[in-house]
PDB file of C-alpha atoms in Angstrom:
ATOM      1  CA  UNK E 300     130.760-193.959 125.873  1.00 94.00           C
ATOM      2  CA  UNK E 301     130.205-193.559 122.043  1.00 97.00           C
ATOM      3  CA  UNK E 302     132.370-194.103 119.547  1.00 98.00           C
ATOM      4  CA  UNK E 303     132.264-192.702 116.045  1.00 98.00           C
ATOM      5  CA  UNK E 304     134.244-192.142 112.647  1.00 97.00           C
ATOM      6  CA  UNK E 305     136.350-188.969 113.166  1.00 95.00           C
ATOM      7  CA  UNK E 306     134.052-186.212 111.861  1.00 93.00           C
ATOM      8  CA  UNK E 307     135.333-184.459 108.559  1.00 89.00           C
ATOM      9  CA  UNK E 308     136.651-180.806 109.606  1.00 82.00           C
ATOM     10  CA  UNK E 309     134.679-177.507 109.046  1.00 71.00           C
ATOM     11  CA  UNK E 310     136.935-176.301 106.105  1.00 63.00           C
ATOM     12  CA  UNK E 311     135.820-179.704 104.292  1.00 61.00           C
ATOM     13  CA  UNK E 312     132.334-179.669 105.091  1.00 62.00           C
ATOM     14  CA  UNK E 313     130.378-177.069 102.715  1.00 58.00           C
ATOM     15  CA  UNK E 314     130.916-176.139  98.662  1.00 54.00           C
ATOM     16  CA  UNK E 315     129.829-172.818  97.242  1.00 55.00           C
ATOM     17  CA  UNK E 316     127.935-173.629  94.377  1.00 55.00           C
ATOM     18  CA  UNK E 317     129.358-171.250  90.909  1.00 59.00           C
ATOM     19  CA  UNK E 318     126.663-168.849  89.770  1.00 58.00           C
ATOM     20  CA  UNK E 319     125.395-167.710  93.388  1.00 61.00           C
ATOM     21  CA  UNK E 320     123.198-170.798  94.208  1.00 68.00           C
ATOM     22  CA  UNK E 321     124.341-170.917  97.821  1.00 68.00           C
ATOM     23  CA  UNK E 322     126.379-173.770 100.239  1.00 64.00           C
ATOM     24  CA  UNK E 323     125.663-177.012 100.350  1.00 62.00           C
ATOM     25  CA  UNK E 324     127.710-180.142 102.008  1.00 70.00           C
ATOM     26  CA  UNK E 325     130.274-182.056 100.272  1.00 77.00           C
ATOM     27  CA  UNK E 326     129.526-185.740  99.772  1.00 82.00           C
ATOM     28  CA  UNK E 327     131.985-186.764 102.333  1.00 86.00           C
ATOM     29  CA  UNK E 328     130.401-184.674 105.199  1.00 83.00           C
ATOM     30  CA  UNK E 329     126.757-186.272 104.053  1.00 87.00           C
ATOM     31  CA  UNK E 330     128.498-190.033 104.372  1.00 89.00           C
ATOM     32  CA  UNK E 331     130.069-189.349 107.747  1.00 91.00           C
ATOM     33  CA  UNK E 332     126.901-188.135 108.887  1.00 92.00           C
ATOM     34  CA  UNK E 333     125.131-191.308 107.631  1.00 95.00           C
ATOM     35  CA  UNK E 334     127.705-193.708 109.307  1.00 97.00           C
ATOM     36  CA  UNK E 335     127.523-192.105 112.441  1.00 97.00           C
ATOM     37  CA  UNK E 336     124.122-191.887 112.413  1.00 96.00           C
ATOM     38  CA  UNK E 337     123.838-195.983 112.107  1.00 97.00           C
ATOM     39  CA  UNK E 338     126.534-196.146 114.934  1.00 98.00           C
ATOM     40  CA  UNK E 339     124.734-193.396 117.370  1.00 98.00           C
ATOM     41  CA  UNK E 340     121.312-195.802 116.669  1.00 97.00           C
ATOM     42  CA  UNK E 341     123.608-198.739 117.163  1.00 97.00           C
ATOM     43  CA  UNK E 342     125.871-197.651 120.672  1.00 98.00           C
ATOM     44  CA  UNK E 343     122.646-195.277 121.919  1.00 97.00           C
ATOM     45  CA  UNK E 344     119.818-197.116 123.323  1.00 96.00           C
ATOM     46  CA  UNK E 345     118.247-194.565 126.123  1.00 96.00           C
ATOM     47  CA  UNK E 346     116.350-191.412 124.964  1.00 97.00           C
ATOM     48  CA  UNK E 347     117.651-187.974 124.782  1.00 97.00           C
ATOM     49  CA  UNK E 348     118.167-186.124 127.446  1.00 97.00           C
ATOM     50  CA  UNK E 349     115.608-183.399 127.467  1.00 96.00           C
ATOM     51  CA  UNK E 350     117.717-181.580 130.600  1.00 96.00           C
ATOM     52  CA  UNK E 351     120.784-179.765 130.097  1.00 97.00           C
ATOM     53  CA  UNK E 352     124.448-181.870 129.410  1.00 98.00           C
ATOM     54  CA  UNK E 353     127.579-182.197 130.126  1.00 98.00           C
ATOM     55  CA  UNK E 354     129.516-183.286 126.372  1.00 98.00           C
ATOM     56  CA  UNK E 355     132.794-184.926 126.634  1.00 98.00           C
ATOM     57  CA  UNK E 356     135.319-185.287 123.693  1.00 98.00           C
ATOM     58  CA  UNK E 357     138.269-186.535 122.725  1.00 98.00           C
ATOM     59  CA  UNK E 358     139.629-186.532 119.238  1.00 97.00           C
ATOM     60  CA  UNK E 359     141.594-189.516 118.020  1.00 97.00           C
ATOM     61  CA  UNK E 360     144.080-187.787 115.112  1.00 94.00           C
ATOM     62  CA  UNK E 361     146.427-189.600 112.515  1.00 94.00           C
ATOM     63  CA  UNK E 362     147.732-186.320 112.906  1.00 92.00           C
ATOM     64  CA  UNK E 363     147.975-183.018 115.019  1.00 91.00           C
ATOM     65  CA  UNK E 364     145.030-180.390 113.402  1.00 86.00           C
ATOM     66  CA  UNK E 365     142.375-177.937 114.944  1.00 84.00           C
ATOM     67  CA  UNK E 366     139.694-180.016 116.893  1.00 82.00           C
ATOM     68  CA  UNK E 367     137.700-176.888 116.861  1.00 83.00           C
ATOM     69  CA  UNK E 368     136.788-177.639 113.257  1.00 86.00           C
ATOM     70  CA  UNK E 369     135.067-180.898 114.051  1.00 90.00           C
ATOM     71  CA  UNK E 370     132.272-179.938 116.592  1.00 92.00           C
ATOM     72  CA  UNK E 371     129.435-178.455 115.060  1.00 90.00           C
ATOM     73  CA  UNK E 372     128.902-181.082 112.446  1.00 92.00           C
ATOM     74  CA  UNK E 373     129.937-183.676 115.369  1.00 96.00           C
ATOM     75  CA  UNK E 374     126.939-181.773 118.000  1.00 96.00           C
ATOM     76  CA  UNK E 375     125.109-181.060 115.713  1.00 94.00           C
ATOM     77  CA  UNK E 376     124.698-185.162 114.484  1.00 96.00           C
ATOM     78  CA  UNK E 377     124.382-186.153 118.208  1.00 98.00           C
ATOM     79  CA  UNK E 378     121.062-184.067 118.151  1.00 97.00           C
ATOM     80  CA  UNK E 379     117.799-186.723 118.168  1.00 97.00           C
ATOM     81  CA  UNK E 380     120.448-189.420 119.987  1.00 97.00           C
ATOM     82  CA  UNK E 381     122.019-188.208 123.022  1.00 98.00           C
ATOM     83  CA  UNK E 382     120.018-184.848 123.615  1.00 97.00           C
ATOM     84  CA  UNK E 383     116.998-183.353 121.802  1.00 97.00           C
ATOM     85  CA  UNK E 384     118.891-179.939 120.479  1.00 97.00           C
ATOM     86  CA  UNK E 385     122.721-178.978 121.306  1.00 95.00           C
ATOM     87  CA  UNK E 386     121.635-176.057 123.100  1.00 96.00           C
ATOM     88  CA  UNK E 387     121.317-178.220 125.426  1.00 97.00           C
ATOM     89  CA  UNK E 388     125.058-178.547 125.669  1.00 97.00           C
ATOM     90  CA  UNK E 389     125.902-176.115 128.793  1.00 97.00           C
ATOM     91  CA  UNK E 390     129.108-177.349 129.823  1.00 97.00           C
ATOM     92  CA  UNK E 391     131.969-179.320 127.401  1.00 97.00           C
ATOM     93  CA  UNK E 392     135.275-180.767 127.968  1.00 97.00           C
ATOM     94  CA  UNK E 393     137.559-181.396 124.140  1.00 97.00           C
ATOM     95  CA  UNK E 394     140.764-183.010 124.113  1.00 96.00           C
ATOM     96  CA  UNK E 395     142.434-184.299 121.199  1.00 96.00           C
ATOM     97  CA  UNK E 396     145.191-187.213 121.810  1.00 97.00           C
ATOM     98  CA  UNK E 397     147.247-188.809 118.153  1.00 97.00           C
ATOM     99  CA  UNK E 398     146.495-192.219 117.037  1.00 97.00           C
ATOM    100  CA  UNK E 399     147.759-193.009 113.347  1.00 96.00           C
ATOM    101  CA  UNK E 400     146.083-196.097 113.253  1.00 96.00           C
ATOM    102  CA  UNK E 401     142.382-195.566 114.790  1.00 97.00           C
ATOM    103  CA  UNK E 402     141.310-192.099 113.890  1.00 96.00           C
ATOM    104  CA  UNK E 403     137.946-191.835 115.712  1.00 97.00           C
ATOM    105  CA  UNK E 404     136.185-189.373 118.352  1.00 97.00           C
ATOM    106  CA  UNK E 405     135.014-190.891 121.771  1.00 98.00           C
ATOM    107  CA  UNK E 406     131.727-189.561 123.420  1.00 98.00           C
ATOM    108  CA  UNK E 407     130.299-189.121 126.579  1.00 98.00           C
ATOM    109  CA  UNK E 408     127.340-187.397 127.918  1.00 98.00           C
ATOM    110  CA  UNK E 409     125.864-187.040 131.228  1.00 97.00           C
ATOM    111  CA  UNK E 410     122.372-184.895 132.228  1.00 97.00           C
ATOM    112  CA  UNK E 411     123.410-181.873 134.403  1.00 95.00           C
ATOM    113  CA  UNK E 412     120.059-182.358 136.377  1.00 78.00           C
TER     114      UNK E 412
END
């Protein structure tokens, strides 16, 4: 299992830049992706799966929100650690329990063949 910071949501992720310059991500979204990164190279020390996966997920909230805002960014970061690409990811289980005092999201993954 694999433990991480709980990933920032979707609606906090990306700025529009003024003047039509396009989206970019927020600093917050950049940092998470950095600390989980260190943890992932930290907690991860097999290869990536190259087959397909199985991606469990629970969310860890100090309070009740959408979970579905946290994936991407969260699959997305878990690309290059625990499989190659998250197309890989052909079957997913995401539950979200409350804990006010350890926010986090717990990981596992497990090679379909």
């Amino acid at each position: 299992m694999i433990i991480l910071p709980l990933p920032p949501s979707i609606n906090r992720i990306y700025k529009i830049r003024y003047g039509g310059r396009g989206i970019y991500k927020d600093k917050k979204a950049k940092d998470w992706e950095e600390e989980a990164g260190w943890e992932l190279k930290r907690q991860w020390k097999k290869p990536p799966y190259k087959s397909q996966v199985y991606l469990g997920i629970v969310y860890f909230m100090k309070v009740d929100s959408d979970i579905g805002n946290r994936d991407k960014i969260l699959e997305d970061r878990l690309q290059g650690f625990l499989y190659i690409n998250d197309k890989q990811i052909w079957h997913k289980n995401v539950k979200k329990e409350i804990d006010k005092k350890n926010p986090r999201v717990e990981i596992e993954v497990h090679p379909l063949f």
